[in-house]
Amino acid sequence: MNSFSRKAAFRIAAVSIVLAALASVAAWFVAREKAEESTVALAIEESQRLISHSGAIYRPDAAATEHAVQAAKAITGGLFDIAEIYDRNGLKLAETMTTEGEEVEPLLSSHGPPAYTRASYESINLADGRWVLRVFVPLRESLEAPRSAVTGYFEGVRVVPEWQQAQMRSDALGIAALVGLAAVLCGAAIYPVVVNLSAENERRARDVLGAHLSTMEALGRAIAKRDSDTGGHNCRVAWIAIRLAEQLGVAGSDMQALIVGSFLHDIGKIAIPDAILLKPGKLDESEFSIMRTHVEQGEEIIGGIGWLEKARNVVSGHHEKWDGTGYPRRLEGLAIPLSARIFAVADVFDALCSRRPYKEAMGFEAAMAILERDAGRHFDPRVMDAFRQVSREIHDRLACCSDEECRALLDERVRSHFGLA
């Protein structure tokens, strides 16, 4: 099982657990609400039926109280632990309660004479952990006349028994188990589809990325061939920049941006005339002014092309200098992007150590002497500190490499940092 497959399996299992937990909580609240609603519905129906049958609240004589007591006793002990019956004026006619009702009655809030016209209820969690439902029911002459005048009131208290709460918990767990099982079965069914689709998407993404990198490398080589007698410069300078960036701890998207910028740093030279670009001698001031425009030309070329935008910092900043005397924006110090500061060291080192139409390759000691002289002026001192630690290794490794071998070295590091290894 590969990394993605393990992640997919873990996520499906996690979703199943979360769904089961949510279903359990939801089922508990639904069961609780249903218990409350059914208790109120039964209270309305039973109290109306029993009290109407006894005629307790409709009798104008002294027998009303006796009949109310009988009705209250009939209701108490079954659905309710406390039963209270009032006449239409809010005068209490009867009150009966079970032993448990007597225990909870002092814990309930008192209220004035009833005067409500609609049934309602309260759900109360007592401090001792008991769950109490308290219902308030206006009584009318018949169940078939819900809008007739109120002829009395019934108030009942039910202490929800443990067996009912246990049943609710059991129902909640059952629903949670069913939801969890359904989620697991669905996950098991879609798991191979998800894995296959993701693997295919990953393969296509890798193909597209590989094509981008190949195109970018080819473009970089084409640019380098205009500026020297070999297309190996871009490979060497990119590998040097990567090695130096690794020494500095650069990784992830920052490393990828440096790599893209290394390939395309001189892309603006496409717009520079050959007479200036390939001139064997030193450029005069007007020629150098034209040469310097390759930075802006490069920014314009890559502008608006999504996957080339990563190159912007190197393209725009690789000729800036630490002391602010570079071009085109005369940026100074940390205002210069780190990728451009890294690339500047790599670019100058390769330029010094490579043969060009106008010069021979310089030895390691001579090249390092020039870089050391410009540390703190052209180059970031911290970047130079890191370069000193790997410069000999870099020089010796590239000194014996052909262009093809250098390209292989670079390809290995590029694939590693772009996740294509």
Short mmCIF file of C-alpha atoms in Angstrom, two decimals:
data_model
loop_
_atom_site.label_atom_id
_atom_site.label_comp_id
_atom_site.label_asym_id
_atom_site.label_seq_id
_atom_site.Cartn_x
_atom_site.Cartn_y
_atom_site.Cartn_z
CA MET A 1 0.00 0.00 0.00
CA ASN A 2 1.57 3.32 -1.10
CA SER A 3 1.45 6.58 0.81
CA PHE A 4 -1.66 7.85 -0.94
CA SER A 5 -3.52 4.58 -0.41
CA ARG A 6 -2.75 4.68 3.30
CA LYS A 7 -3.92 8.28 3.52
CA ALA A 8 -7.12 7.48 1.64
CA ALA A 9 -7.86 4.51 3.89
CA PHE A 10 -7.17 6.59 6.99
CA ARG A 11 -9.43 9.42 5.80
CA ILE A 12 -12.29 7.07 4.97
CA ALA A 13 -11.99 5.45 8.39
CA ALA A 14 -11.84 8.87 10.06
CA VAL A 15 -14.96 10.02 8.19
CA SER A 16 -16.77 6.85 9.27
CA ILE A 17 -15.87 7.46 12.91
CA VAL A 18 -16.89 11.11 12.73
CA LEU A 19 -20.19 10.25 11.05
CA ALA A 20 -20.90 7.60 13.66
CA ALA A 21 -20.13 10.04 16.48
CA LEU A 22 -22.29 12.75 14.95
CA ALA A 23 -25.07 10.26 14.29
CA SER A 24 -24.93 9.10 17.91
CA VAL A 25 -25.28 12.63 19.23
CA ALA A 26 -28.00 13.48 16.72
CA ALA A 27 -29.87 10.25 17.49
CA TRP A 28 -29.74 10.98 21.21
CA PHE A 29 -31.22 14.44 20.76
CA VAL A 30 -33.86 13.15 18.33
CA ALA A 31 -34.82 10.35 20.72
CA ARG A 32 -34.94 12.81 23.60
CA GLU A 33 -37.08 15.23 21.63
CA LYS A 34 -39.41 12.46 20.55
CA ALA A 35 -39.77 11.33 24.17
CA GLU A 36 -40.65 14.86 25.18
CA GLU A 37 -43.13 15.31 22.35
CA SER A 38 -44.80 11.96 22.92
CA THR A 39 -45.10 12.69 26.65
CA VAL A 40 -46.79 16.02 25.93
CA ALA A 41 -49.08 14.46 23.33
CA LEU A 42 -50.10 11.71 25.76
CA ALA A 43 -50.56 14.27 28.50
CA ILE A 44 -52.94 16.28 26.37
CA GLU A 45 -54.90 13.25 25.24
CA GLU A 46 -55.04 11.28 28.51
CA SER A 47 -55.64 14.21 30.81
CA GLN A 48 -58.41 15.54 28.59
CA ARG A 49 -60.00 12.09 28.27
CA LEU A 50 -59.87 11.15 31.95
CA ILE A 51 -60.84 14.51 33.30
CA SER A 52 -63.62 14.95 30.78
CA HIS A 53 -64.87 11.44 31.52
CA SER A 54 -65.01 12.14 35.25
CA GLY A 55 -66.58 15.54 34.70
CA ALA A 56 -64.27 16.91 37.38
CA ILE A 57 -63.97 20.46 36.14
CA TYR A 58 -67.40 20.86 34.69
CA ARG A 59 -69.43 20.27 37.85
CA PRO A 60 -70.61 23.44 39.55
CA ASP A 61 -71.19 21.67 42.85
CA ALA A 62 -68.90 20.59 45.67
CA ALA A 63 -68.46 17.18 44.03
CA ALA A 64 -66.05 18.77 41.55
CA THR A 65 -63.14 18.49 43.95
CA GLU A 66 -63.82 14.82 44.69
CA HIS A 67 -64.01 13.98 41.01
CA ALA A 68 -60.84 16.00 40.31
CA VAL A 69 -58.98 14.03 42.98
CA GLN A 70 -60.17 10.76 41.45
CA ALA A 71 -59.03 11.89 38.02
CA ALA A 72 -55.64 13.00 39.34
CA LYS A 73 -55.14 9.67 41.11
CA ALA A 74 -55.98 7.86 37.88
CA ILE A 75 -53.32 9.81 36.01
CA THR A 76 -50.60 9.64 38.71
CA GLY A 77 -48.38 6.59 38.84
CA GLY A 78 -48.65 5.81 35.17
CA LEU A 79 -47.41 8.47 32.81
CA PHE A 80 -46.96 11.13 35.50
CA ASP A 81 -45.41 11.34 38.95
CA ILE A 82 -47.26 14.55 39.83
CA ALA A 83 -50.74 15.51 38.63
CA GLU A 84 -52.45 18.83 39.35
CA ILE A 85 -55.94 19.84 38.20
CA TYR A 86 -57.24 23.41 38.23
CA ASP A 87 -60.64 24.88 37.42
CA ARG A 88 -61.18 27.53 34.77
CA ASN A 89 -60.31 30.29 37.25
CA GLY A 90 -56.96 28.76 38.15
CA LEU A 91 -58.10 27.38 41.49
CA LYS A 92 -56.38 24.06 42.30
CA LEU A 93 -58.93 21.29 42.65
CA ALA A 94 -56.60 18.34 43.17
CA GLU A 95 -52.93 17.35 43.46
CA THR A 96 -51.56 13.83 43.71
CA MET A 97 -48.02 12.49 43.41
CA THR A 98 -45.93 9.38 43.65
CA THR A 99 -43.04 8.92 46.08
CA GLU A 100 -40.61 10.06 43.39
CA GLY A 101 -42.89 12.96 42.65
CA GLU A 102 -42.67 14.01 46.28
CA GLU A 103 -38.86 13.95 46.00
CA VAL A 104 -38.69 16.21 42.95
CA GLU A 105 -41.60 18.54 43.75
CA PRO A 106 -39.51 20.84 46.05
CA LEU A 107 -36.90 21.13 43.26
CA LEU A 108 -39.36 22.57 40.73
CA SER A 109 -40.05 26.26 40.38
CA SER A 110 -43.46 27.52 41.48
CA HIS A 111 -45.78 29.72 39.45
CA GLY A 112 -48.98 31.69 39.81
CA PRO A 113 -52.51 30.57 38.84
CA PRO A 114 -52.53 29.09 35.32
CA ALA A 115 -53.95 31.24 32.55
CA TYR A 116 -52.47 29.77 29.37
CA THR A 117 -54.44 28.74 26.27
CA ARG A 118 -51.90 26.47 24.54
CA ALA A 119 -50.17 23.31 25.69
CA SER A 120 -46.46 23.54 26.44
CA TYR A 121 -43.74 21.74 28.35
CA GLU A 122 -40.42 22.18 30.13
CA SER A 123 -37.49 19.77 29.97
CA ILE A 124 -35.50 19.98 33.21
CA ASN A 125 -32.23 18.33 34.20
CA LEU A 126 -32.08 18.23 37.98
CA ALA A 127 -28.87 18.58 39.94
CA ASP A 128 -29.04 14.93 41.04
CA GLY A 129 -29.00 13.77 37.40
CA ARG A 130 -32.71 13.03 37.00
CA TRP A 131 -34.49 14.19 33.87
CA VAL A 132 -37.93 15.72 34.40
CA LEU A 133 -40.65 16.68 31.91
CA ARG A 134 -43.24 19.19 33.10
CA VAL A 135 -46.37 19.67 30.95
CA PHE A 136 -49.01 22.39 30.99
CA VAL A 137 -52.32 21.54 29.30
CA PRO A 138 -55.39 23.80 28.97
CA LEU A 139 -58.57 21.65 29.17
CA ARG A 140 -61.56 22.15 26.93
CA GLU A 141 -65.00 20.62 26.69
CA SER A 142 -63.88 18.07 24.12
CA LEU A 143 -60.89 17.00 22.05
CA GLU A 144 -62.95 17.71 18.95
CA ALA A 145 -63.30 21.38 19.91
CA PRO A 146 -59.69 22.60 20.18
CA ARG A 147 -60.73 26.23 19.94
CA SER A 148 -63.51 26.10 22.50
CA ALA A 149 -63.23 27.98 25.79
CA VAL A 150 -60.75 26.74 28.39
CA THR A 151 -62.64 24.98 31.20
CA GLY A 152 -59.67 24.04 33.36
CA TYR A 153 -56.01 23.19 33.48
CA PHE A 154 -53.89 20.10 33.94
CA GLU A 155 -50.24 20.19 34.96
CA GLY A 156 -48.19 17.03 35.13
CA VAL A 157 -44.62 16.11 36.00
CA ARG A 158 -42.91 12.99 34.68
CA VAL A 159 -39.56 11.79 35.97
CA VAL A 160 -38.21 10.02 32.91
CA PRO A 161 -37.28 6.51 34.13
CA GLU A 162 -33.87 4.99 33.63
CA TRP A 163 -35.24 2.23 31.38
CA GLN A 164 -36.55 4.85 28.95
CA GLN A 165 -33.25 6.73 28.94
CA ALA A 166 -31.42 3.42 28.44
CA GLN A 167 -33.69 2.67 25.49
CA MET A 168 -32.90 6.08 24.01
CA ARG A 169 -29.17 5.47 24.42
CA SER A 170 -29.55 2.06 22.82
CA ASP A 171 -31.47 3.57 19.89
CA ALA A 172 -28.82 6.27 19.50
CA LEU A 173 -26.01 3.72 19.48
CA GLY A 174 -27.90 1.57 17.01
CA ILE A 175 -28.36 4.49 14.63
CA ALA A 176 -24.70 5.47 15.05
CA ALA A 177 -23.61 1.90 14.30
CA LEU A 178 -25.77 1.80 11.17
CA VAL A 179 -24.43 5.15 9.94
CA GLY A 180 -20.86 4.10 10.68
CA LEU A 181 -21.34 0.77 8.92
CA ALA A 182 -22.91 2.51 5.93
CA ALA A 183 -19.99 4.95 5.79
CA VAL A 184 -17.46 2.09 5.98
CA LEU A 185 -19.26 0.12 3.26
CA CYS A 186 -19.48 3.18 1.03
CA GLY A 187 -15.83 3.91 1.70
CA ALA A 188 -14.85 0.34 0.89
CA ALA A 189 -16.81 0.59 -2.36
CA ILE A 190 -15.32 3.89 -3.48
CA TYR A 191 -11.82 3.33 -2.09
CA PRO A 192 -10.39 1.54 -5.17
CA VAL A 193 -12.06 4.10 -7.45
CA VAL A 194 -10.57 7.00 -5.48
CA VAL A 195 -7.14 5.39 -5.42
CA ASN A 196 -7.19 4.67 -9.16
CA LEU A 197 -8.45 8.13 -10.08
CA SER A 198 -5.93 9.80 -7.82
CA ALA A 199 -3.09 7.68 -9.16
CA GLU A 200 -4.13 8.57 -12.71
CA ASN A 201 -4.38 12.28 -11.84
CA GLU A 202 -0.99 12.13 -10.14
CA ARG A 203 0.53 10.41 -13.17
CA ARG A 204 -0.89 13.03 -15.52
CA ALA A 205 0.24 15.84 -13.26
CA ARG A 206 3.74 14.35 -13.18
CA ASP A 207 3.69 14.07 -16.98
CA VAL A 208 2.65 17.70 -17.35
CA LEU A 209 5.25 18.83 -14.82
CA GLY A 210 7.91 16.75 -16.55
CA ALA A 211 6.94 18.31 -19.89
CA HIS A 212 7.15 21.78 -18.37
CA LEU A 213 10.59 21.09 -16.95
CA SER A 214 11.83 19.62 -20.22
CA THR A 215 10.54 22.62 -22.15
CA MET A 216 12.07 24.99 -19.63
CA GLU A 217 15.42 23.20 -19.77
CA ALA A 218 15.42 23.22 -23.57
CA LEU A 219 14.59 26.92 -23.62
CA GLY A 220 17.38 27.60 -21.14
CA ARG A 221 19.88 25.66 -23.25
CA ALA A 222 18.83 27.55 -26.35
CA ILE A 223 19.40 30.87 -24.58
CA ALA A 224 22.78 29.74 -23.25
CA LYS A 225 23.94 28.67 -26.74
CA ARG A 226 23.44 32.24 -27.95
CA ASP A 227 25.70 33.54 -25.22
CA SER A 228 28.59 31.05 -25.21
CA ASP A 229 30.18 28.23 -27.09
CA THR A 230 28.24 25.60 -25.16
CA GLY A 231 24.75 25.02 -23.82
CA GLY A 232 26.16 23.56 -20.61
CA HIS A 233 26.20 26.89 -18.73
CA ASN A 234 22.57 26.67 -17.72
CA CYS A 235 22.98 23.13 -16.42
CA ARG A 236 26.08 24.00 -14.42
CA VAL A 237 24.81 27.22 -12.93
CA ALA A 238 21.44 25.64 -12.04
CA TRP A 239 23.17 22.69 -10.32
CA ILE A 240 25.51 25.05 -8.43
CA ALA A 241 22.55 27.19 -7.30
CA ILE A 242 20.66 24.09 -6.14
CA ARG A 243 23.66 22.77 -4.21
CA LEU A 244 24.24 26.14 -2.56
CA ALA A 245 20.54 26.52 -1.72
CA GLU A 246 20.55 23.05 -0.14
CA GLN A 247 23.48 24.14 2.00
CA LEU A 248 21.37 27.13 3.12
CA GLY A 249 18.37 24.92 3.92
CA VAL A 250 16.15 26.13 1.06
CA ALA A 251 13.43 23.62 0.13
CA GLY A 252 9.91 23.20 -1.21
CA SER A 253 8.38 25.91 -3.37
CA ASP A 254 11.32 28.26 -2.73
CA MET A 255 13.72 25.70 -4.15
CA GLN A 256 11.44 25.07 -7.14
CA ALA A 257 11.30 28.82 -7.86
CA LEU A 258 15.10 28.99 -7.74
CA ILE A 259 15.40 26.07 -10.18
CA VAL A 260 12.96 27.59 -12.68
CA GLY A 261 14.72 30.95 -12.35
CA SER A 262 18.12 29.32 -12.87
CA PHE A 263 17.00 27.84 -16.18
CA LEU A 264 15.45 31.08 -17.40
CA HIS A 265 17.58 33.77 -15.77
CA ASP A 266 18.87 35.10 -19.09
CA ILE A 267 15.72 34.55 -21.14
CA GLY A 268 15.66 38.26 -21.96
CA LYS A 269 18.86 37.86 -23.98
CA ILE A 270 16.71 36.50 -26.79
CA ALA A 271 15.99 40.16 -27.55
CA ILE A 272 19.66 41.29 -27.52
CA PRO A 273 21.35 41.63 -30.95
CA ASP A 274 24.09 39.10 -31.72
CA ALA A 275 26.56 41.89 -32.43
CA ILE A 276 26.36 42.88 -28.77
CA LEU A 277 25.67 39.49 -27.19
CA LEU A 278 28.57 37.74 -28.95
CA LYS A 279 31.03 40.63 -29.10
CA PRO A 280 34.46 39.16 -28.20
CA GLY A 281 35.74 42.33 -26.56
CA LYS A 282 34.49 44.62 -23.82
CA LEU A 283 31.19 46.38 -24.44
CA ASP A 284 31.11 50.17 -24.65
CA GLU A 285 28.66 52.14 -22.54
CA SER A 286 25.87 52.25 -25.15
CA GLU A 287 26.24 48.55 -25.86
CA PHE A 288 26.21 47.75 -22.15
CA SER A 289 23.03 49.82 -21.73
CA ILE A 290 21.37 47.64 -24.35
CA MET A 291 22.73 44.48 -22.73
CA ARG A 292 21.26 45.48 -19.38
CA THR A 293 17.77 45.64 -20.88
CA HIS A 294 17.72 41.84 -20.98
CA VAL A 295 16.42 41.88 -17.39
CA GLU A 296 13.30 43.88 -18.27
CA GLN A 297 12.95 41.90 -21.49
CA GLY A 298 13.02 38.69 -19.48
CA GLU A 299 10.39 39.92 -17.03
CA GLU A 300 8.16 40.83 -19.94
CA ILE A 301 8.63 37.45 -21.61
CA ILE A 302 7.68 35.38 -18.54
CA GLY A 303 4.96 37.77 -17.35
CA GLY A 304 1.48 36.25 -17.31
CA ILE A 305 2.68 32.68 -17.92
CA GLY A 306 1.64 30.86 -14.74
CA TRP A 307 4.28 28.17 -14.45
CA LEU A 308 7.07 30.59 -15.49
CA GLU A 309 6.14 33.19 -12.85
CA LYS A 310 8.26 31.29 -10.33
CA ALA A 311 11.32 32.49 -12.25
CA ARG A 312 10.55 36.18 -11.69
CA ASN A 313 12.75 36.78 -8.62
CA VAL A 314 15.84 35.32 -10.27
CA VAL A 315 15.16 36.88 -13.67
CA SER A 316 14.62 40.35 -12.19
CA GLY A 317 17.21 40.24 -9.41
CA HIS A 318 20.24 38.24 -10.48
CA HIS A 319 22.20 41.37 -11.47
CA GLU A 320 21.40 43.27 -8.27
CA LYS A 321 24.28 43.70 -5.82
CA TRP A 322 24.37 43.52 -2.02
CA ASP A 323 25.65 47.12 -1.75
CA GLY A 324 22.91 48.52 -4.03
CA THR A 325 25.09 49.22 -7.09
CA GLY A 326 23.52 46.55 -9.30
CA TYR A 327 20.76 46.86 -11.89
CA PRO A 328 18.02 47.37 -12.93
CA ARG A 329 16.44 48.56 -9.62
CA ARG A 330 19.56 49.08 -7.48
CA LEU A 331 18.11 46.93 -4.71
CA GLU A 332 20.24 46.62 -1.60
CA GLY A 333 20.84 43.90 1.01
CA LEU A 334 17.83 41.82 2.07
CA ALA A 335 15.60 43.71 -0.37
CA ILE A 336 17.12 41.42 -3.00
CA PRO A 337 15.22 38.08 -3.06
CA LEU A 338 17.22 35.23 -1.52
CA SER A 339 16.96 33.16 -4.71
CA ALA A 340 18.56 36.02 -6.67
CA ARG A 341 21.35 36.36 -4.06
CA ILE A 342 22.05 32.63 -4.27
CA PHE A 343 21.98 32.62 -8.04
CA ALA A 344 24.32 35.62 -8.28
CA VAL A 345 27.09 33.66 -6.54
CA ALA A 346 26.46 30.55 -8.67
CA ASP A 347 26.32 32.55 -11.91
CA VAL A 348 29.55 34.47 -11.33
CA PHE A 349 31.41 31.38 -10.12
CA ASP A 350 30.46 29.41 -13.24
CA ALA A 351 31.22 32.37 -15.49
CA LEU A 352 34.72 32.66 -13.98
CA CYS A 353 35.41 28.92 -14.17
CA SER A 354 34.05 28.43 -17.72
CA ARG A 355 35.55 29.18 -21.10
CA ARG A 356 33.75 31.89 -23.09
CA PRO A 357 34.38 33.32 -26.62
CA TYR A 358 36.19 36.26 -25.02
CA LYS A 359 38.16 34.44 -22.26
CA GLU A 360 39.64 31.20 -20.97
CA ALA A 361 38.43 29.31 -17.89
CA MET A 362 39.81 30.53 -14.58
CA GLY A 363 41.19 28.22 -11.88
CA PHE A 364 39.43 27.56 -8.59
CA GLU A 365 41.72 29.67 -6.38
CA ALA A 366 41.59 32.68 -8.70
CA ALA A 367 37.82 32.45 -9.04
CA MET A 368 37.34 32.20 -5.28
CA ALA A 369 39.65 35.17 -4.72
CA ILE A 370 37.38 37.32 -6.87
CA LEU A 371 34.25 36.12 -5.06
CA GLU A 372 35.87 36.71 -1.66
CA ARG A 373 36.84 40.23 -2.70
CA ASP A 374 33.23 41.01 -3.59
CA ALA A 375 31.65 39.46 -0.48
CA GLY A 376 29.66 42.21 1.22
CA ARG A 377 29.72 44.31 -1.95
CA HIS A 378 28.35 42.18 -4.77
CA PHE A 379 27.40 39.12 -2.77
CA ASP A 380 25.40 38.46 0.39
CA PRO A 381 27.98 37.61 3.13
CA ARG A 382 25.75 34.86 4.55
CA VAL A 383 25.42 33.23 1.14
CA MET A 384 29.18 33.45 0.67
CA ASP A 385 29.70 31.78 4.06
CA ALA A 386 27.63 28.84 2.87
CA PHE A 387 29.35 28.78 -0.53
CA ARG A 388 32.82 28.52 1.02
CA GLN A 389 31.79 25.22 2.61
CA VAL A 390 30.80 23.61 -0.70
CA SER A 391 32.78 25.54 -3.32
CA ARG A 392 35.64 23.05 -3.63
CA GLU A 393 33.23 20.13 -3.85
CA ILE A 394 31.24 21.96 -6.55
CA HIS A 395 34.33 22.88 -8.56
CA ASP A 396 35.85 19.43 -8.45
CA ARG A 397 32.57 17.73 -9.31
CA LEU A 398 31.94 19.90 -12.37
CA ALA A 399 35.57 20.00 -13.53
CA CYS A 400 35.43 16.40 -14.71
CA CYS A 401 31.83 16.45 -16.03
CA SER A 402 30.84 16.53 -19.66
CA ASP A 403 27.72 18.45 -20.63
CA GLU A 404 25.73 15.22 -20.65
CA GLU A 405 27.02 14.17 -17.25
CA CYS A 406 26.24 17.62 -15.85
CA ARG A 407 22.75 17.40 -17.31
CA ALA A 408 22.27 14.04 -15.59
CA LEU A 409 23.42 15.52 -12.26
CA LEU A 410 20.99 18.38 -12.63
CA ASP A 411 18.12 16.16 -13.72
CA GLU A 412 18.48 14.06 -10.56
CA ARG A 413 18.27 17.10 -8.26
CA VAL A 414 15.44 18.71 -10.21
CA ARG A 415 13.35 15.55 -10.10
CA SER A 416 14.01 15.20 -6.41
CA HIS A 417 12.91 18.74 -5.57
CA PHE A 418 9.85 18.56 -7.82
CA GLY A 419 8.76 15.20 -6.43
CA LEU A 420 9.41 13.30 -9.66
CA ALA A 421 12.15 11.02 -8.35
#
